[in-house]
PDB file of C-alpha atoms in Angstrom:
ATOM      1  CA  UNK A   1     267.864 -16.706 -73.185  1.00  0.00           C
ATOM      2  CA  UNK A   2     265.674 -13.761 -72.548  1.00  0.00           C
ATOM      3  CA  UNK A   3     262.675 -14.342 -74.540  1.00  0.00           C
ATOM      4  CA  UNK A   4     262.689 -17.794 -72.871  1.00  0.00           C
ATOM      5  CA  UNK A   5     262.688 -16.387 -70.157  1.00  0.00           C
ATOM      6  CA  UNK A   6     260.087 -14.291 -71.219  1.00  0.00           C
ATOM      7  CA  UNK A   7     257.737 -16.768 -72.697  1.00  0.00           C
ATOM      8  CA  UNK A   8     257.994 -18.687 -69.789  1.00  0.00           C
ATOM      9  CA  UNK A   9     257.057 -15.815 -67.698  1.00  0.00           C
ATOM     10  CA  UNK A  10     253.994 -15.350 -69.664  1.00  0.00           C
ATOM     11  CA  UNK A  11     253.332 -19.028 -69.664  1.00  0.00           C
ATOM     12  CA  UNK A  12     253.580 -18.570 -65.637  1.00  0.00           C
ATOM     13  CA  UNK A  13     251.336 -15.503 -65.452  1.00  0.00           C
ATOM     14  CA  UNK A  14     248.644 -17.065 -68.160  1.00  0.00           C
ATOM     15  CA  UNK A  15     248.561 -20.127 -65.104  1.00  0.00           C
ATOM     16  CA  UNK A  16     248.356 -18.041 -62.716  1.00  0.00           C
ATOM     17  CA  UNK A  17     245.730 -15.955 -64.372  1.00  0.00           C
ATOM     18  CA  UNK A  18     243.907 -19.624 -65.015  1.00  0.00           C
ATOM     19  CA  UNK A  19     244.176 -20.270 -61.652  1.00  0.00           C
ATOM     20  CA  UNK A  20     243.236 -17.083 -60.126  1.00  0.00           C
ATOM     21  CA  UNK A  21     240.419 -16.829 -62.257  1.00  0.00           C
ATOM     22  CA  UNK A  22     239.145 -21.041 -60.975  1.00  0.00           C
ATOM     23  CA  UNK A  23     240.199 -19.514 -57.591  1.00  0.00           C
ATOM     24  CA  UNK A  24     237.641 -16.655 -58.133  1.00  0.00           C
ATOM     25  CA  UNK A  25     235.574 -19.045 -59.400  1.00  0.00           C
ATOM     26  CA  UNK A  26     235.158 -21.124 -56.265  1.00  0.00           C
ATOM     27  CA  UNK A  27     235.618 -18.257 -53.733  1.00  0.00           C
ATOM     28  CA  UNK A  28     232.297 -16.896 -55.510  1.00  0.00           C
ATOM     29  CA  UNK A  29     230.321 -20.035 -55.495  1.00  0.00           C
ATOM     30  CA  UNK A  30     231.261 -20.327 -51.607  1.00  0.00           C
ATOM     31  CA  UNK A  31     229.797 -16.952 -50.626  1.00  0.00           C
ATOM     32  CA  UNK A  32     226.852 -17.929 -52.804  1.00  0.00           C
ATOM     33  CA  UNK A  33     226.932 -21.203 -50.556  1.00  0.00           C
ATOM     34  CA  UNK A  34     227.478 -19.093 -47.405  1.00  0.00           C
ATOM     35  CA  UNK A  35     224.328 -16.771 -48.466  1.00  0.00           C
ATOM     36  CA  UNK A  36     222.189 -19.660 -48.295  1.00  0.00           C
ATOM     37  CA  UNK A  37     223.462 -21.303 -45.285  1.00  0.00           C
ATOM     38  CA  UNK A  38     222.795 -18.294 -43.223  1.00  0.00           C
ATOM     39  CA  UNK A  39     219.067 -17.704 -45.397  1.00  0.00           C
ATOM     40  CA  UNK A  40     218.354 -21.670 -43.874  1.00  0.00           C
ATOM     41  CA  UNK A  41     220.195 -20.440 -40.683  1.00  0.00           C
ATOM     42  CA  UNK A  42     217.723 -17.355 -39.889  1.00  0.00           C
ATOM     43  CA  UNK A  43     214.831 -20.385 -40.602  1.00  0.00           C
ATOM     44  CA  UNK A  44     215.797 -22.649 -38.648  1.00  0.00           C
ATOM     45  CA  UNK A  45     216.139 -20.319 -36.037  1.00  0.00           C
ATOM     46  CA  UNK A  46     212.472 -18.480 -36.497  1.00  0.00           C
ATOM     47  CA  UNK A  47     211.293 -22.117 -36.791  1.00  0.00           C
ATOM     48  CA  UNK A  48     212.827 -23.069 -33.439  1.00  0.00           C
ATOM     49  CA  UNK A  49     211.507 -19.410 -32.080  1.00  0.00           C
ATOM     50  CA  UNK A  50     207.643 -20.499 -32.982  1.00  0.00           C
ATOM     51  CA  UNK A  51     208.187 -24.187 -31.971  1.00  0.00           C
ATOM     52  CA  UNK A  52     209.073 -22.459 -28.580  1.00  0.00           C
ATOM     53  CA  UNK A  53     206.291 -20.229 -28.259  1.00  0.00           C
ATOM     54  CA  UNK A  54     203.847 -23.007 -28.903  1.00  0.00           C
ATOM     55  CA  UNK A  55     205.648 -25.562 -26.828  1.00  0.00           C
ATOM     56  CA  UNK A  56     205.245 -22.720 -23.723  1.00  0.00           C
ATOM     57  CA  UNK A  57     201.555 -22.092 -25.012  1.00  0.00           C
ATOM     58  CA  UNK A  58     201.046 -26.150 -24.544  1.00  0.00           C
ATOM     59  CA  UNK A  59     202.588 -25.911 -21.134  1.00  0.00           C
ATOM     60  CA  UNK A  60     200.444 -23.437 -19.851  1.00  0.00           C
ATOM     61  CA  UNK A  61     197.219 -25.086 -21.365  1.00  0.00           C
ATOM     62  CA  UNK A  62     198.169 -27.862 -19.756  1.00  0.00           C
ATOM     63  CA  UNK A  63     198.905 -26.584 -16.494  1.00  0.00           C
ATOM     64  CA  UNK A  64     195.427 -24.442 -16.543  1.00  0.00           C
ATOM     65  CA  UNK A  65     193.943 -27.773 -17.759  1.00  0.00           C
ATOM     66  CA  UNK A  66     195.450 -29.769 -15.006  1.00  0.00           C
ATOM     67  CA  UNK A  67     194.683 -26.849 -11.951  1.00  0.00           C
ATOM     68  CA  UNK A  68     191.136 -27.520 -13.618  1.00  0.00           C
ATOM     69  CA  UNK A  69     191.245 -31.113 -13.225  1.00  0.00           C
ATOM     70  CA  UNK A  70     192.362 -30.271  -9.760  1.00  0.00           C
ATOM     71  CA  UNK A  71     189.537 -28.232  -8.709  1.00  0.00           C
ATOM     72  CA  UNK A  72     186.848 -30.367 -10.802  1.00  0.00           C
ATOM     73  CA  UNK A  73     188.170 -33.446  -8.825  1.00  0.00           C
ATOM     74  CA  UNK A  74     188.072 -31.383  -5.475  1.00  0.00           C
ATOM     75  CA  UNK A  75     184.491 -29.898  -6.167  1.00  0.00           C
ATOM     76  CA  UNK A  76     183.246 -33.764  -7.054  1.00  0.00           C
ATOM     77  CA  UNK A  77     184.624 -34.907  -3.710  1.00  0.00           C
ATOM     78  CA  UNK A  78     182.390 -32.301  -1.982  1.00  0.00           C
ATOM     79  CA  UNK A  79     179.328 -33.847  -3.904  1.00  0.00           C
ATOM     80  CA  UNK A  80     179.056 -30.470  -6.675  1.00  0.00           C
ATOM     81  CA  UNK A  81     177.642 -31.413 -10.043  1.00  0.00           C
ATOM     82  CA  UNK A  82     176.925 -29.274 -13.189  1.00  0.00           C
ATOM     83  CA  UNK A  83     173.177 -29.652 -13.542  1.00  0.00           C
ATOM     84  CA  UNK A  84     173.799 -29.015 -17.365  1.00  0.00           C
ATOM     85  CA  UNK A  85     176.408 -31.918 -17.448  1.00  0.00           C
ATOM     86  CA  UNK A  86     175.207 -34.400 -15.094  1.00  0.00           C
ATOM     87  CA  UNK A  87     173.783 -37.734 -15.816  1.00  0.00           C
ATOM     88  CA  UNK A  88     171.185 -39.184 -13.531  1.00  0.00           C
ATOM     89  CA  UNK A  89     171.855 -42.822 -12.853  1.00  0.00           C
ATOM     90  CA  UNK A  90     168.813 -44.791 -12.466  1.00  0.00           C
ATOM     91  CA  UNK A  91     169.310 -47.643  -9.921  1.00  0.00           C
ATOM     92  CA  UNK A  92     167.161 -50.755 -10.778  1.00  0.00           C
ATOM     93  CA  UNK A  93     167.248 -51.922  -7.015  1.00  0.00           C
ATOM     94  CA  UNK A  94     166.845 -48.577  -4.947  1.00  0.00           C
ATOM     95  CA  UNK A  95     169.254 -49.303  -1.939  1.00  0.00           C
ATOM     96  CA  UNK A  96     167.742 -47.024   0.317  1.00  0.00           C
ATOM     97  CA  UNK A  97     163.968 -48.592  -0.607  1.00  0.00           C
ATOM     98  CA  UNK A  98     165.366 -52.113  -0.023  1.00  0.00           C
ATOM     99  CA  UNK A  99     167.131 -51.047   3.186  1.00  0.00           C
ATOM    100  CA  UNK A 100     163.601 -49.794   4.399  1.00  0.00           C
ATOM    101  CA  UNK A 101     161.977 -52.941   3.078  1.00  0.00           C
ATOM    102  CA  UNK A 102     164.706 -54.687   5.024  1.00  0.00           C
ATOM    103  CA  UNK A 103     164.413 -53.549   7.990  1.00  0.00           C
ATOM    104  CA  UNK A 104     160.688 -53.279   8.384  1.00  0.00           C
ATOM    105  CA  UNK A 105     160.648 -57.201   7.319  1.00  0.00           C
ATOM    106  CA  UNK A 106     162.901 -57.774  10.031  1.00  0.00           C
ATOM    107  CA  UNK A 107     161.257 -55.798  12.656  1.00  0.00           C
ATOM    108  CA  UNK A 108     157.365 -57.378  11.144  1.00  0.00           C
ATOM    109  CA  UNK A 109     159.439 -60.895  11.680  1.00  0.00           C
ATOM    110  CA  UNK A 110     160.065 -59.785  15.297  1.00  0.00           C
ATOM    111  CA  UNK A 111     157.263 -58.612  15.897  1.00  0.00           C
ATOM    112  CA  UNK A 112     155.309 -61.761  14.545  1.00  0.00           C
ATOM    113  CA  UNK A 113     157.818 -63.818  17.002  1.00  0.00           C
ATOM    114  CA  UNK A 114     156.906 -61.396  19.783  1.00  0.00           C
ATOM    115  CA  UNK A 115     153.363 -62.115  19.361  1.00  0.00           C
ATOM    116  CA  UNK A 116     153.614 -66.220  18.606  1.00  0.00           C
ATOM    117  CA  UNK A 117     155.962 -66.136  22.427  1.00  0.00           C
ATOM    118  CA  UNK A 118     153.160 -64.371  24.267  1.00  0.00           C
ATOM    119  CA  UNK A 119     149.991 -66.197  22.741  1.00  0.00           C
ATOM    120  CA  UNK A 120     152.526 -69.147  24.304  1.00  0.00           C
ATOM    121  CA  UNK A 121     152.479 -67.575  27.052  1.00  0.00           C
ATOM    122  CA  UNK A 122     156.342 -67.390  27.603  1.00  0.00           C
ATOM    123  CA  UNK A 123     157.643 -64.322  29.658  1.00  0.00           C
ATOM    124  CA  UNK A 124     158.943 -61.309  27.630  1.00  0.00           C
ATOM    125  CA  UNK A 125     162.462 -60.650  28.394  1.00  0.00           C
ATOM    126  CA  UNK A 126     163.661 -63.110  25.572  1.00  0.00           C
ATOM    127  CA  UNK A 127     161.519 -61.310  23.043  1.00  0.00           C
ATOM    128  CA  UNK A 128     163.108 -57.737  23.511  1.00  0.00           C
ATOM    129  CA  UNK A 129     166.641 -58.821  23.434  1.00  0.00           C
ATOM    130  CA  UNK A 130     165.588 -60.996  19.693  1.00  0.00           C
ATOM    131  CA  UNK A 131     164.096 -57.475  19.110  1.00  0.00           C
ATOM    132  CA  UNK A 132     167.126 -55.590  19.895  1.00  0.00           C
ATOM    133  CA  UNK A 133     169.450 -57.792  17.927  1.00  0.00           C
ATOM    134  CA  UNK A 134     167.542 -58.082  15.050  1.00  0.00           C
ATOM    135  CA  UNK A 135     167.217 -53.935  15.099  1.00  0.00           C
ATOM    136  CA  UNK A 136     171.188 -54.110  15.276  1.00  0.00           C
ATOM    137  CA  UNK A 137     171.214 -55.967  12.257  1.00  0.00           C
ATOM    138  CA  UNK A 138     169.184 -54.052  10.339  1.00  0.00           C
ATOM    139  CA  UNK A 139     171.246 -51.146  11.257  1.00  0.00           C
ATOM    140  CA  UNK A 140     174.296 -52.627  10.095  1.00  0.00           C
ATOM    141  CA  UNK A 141     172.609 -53.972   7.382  1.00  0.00           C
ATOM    142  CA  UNK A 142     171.558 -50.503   6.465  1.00  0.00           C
ATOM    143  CA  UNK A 143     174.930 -48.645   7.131  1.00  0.00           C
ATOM    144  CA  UNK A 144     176.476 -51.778   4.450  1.00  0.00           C
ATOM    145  CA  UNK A 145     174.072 -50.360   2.009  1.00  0.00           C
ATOM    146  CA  UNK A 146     174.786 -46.511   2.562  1.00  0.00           C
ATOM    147  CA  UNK A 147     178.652 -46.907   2.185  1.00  0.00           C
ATOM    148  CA  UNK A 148     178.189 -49.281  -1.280  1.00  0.00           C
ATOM    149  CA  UNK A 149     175.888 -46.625  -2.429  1.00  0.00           C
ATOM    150  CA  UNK A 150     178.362 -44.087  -1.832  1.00  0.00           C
ATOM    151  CA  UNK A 151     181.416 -45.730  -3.237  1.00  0.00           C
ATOM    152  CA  UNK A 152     179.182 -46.260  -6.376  1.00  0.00           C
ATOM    153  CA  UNK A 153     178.180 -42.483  -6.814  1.00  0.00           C
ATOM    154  CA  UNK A 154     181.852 -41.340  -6.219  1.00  0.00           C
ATOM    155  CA  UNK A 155     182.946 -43.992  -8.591  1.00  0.00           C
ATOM    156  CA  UNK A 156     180.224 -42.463 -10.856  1.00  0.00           C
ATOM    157  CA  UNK A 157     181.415 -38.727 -10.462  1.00  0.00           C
ATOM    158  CA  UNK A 158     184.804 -39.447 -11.221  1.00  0.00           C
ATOM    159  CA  UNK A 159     183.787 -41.286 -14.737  1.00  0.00           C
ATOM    160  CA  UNK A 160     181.215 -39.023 -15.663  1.00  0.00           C
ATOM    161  CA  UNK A 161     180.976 -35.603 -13.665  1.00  0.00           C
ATOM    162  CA  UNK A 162     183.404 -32.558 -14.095  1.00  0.00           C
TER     163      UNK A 162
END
């Protein structure tokens, strides 16, 4: 009985050596695994360090670039241009040279109605009141002109100025 008892107590310490040893085994190749976790760990995290520096970076460009913006638009609205940057547009109809033309027509047209009512001989309070309103319109005529000319520069400086 006692050298079964031994043999199987050598059996039962050669497992257990077997075992210990695959034991070994895998506790080893863990650490090995752990190693490299925390290797890909630390890059991750120096990767998500400089993907928050440059995200901040972009932020602040951004926020200079829109303060810019900001002060380019609020310069334009006062009427500044860069000379070095600014297109001239070249108007085929001048508005203010047809306004002019306008409004000298007009008043010639008046004027030649003035004239045809006292060659008549009619009396002359009719002609300046047809003066008058035909000045008025030619005013307002005028002003029309000045505010489409103005929408289309400030339409202009926000496309191409700044």
């Amino acid at each position: 009985g006692l050298t079964s008892s031994l043999s199987k107590a050598r059996e039962e310490i050669a497992s257990l050596q077997t075992e210990h040893s695959q034991t070994r085994e895998r506790m080893d190749a863990l650490l090995e695994q752990k190693k490299a976790d925390a290797l890909e760990h630390e890059r991750v995290l120096e990767k998500f360090g400089k993907l928050k520096t440059a995200l901040m970076g972009e932020r602040e460009k951004a926020g200079l670039a829109e303060d810019q913006a900001n002060h380019a638009e609020a310069l334009a609205g006062k009427g500044c241009y860069n000379n070095e940057k600014t297109q001239v547009l070249h108007l085929n109809k001048n508005p203010l040279a047809l306004a002019i033309r306008e409004k000298y027509a007009s008043e010639l047209a008046s004027l030649n109605d003035v004239i045809c009512v006292l060659r008549a001989g009619s009396g002359g309070g009719e002609d300046v009141a047809i003066e008058k309103k035909k000045d008025i319109d030619a005013q307002k005529y005028h002003q029309r002109l000045k505010e489409s000319f103005r929408e289309q520069i400030s339409l202009f400086r926000r496309r191409f100025i700044c």
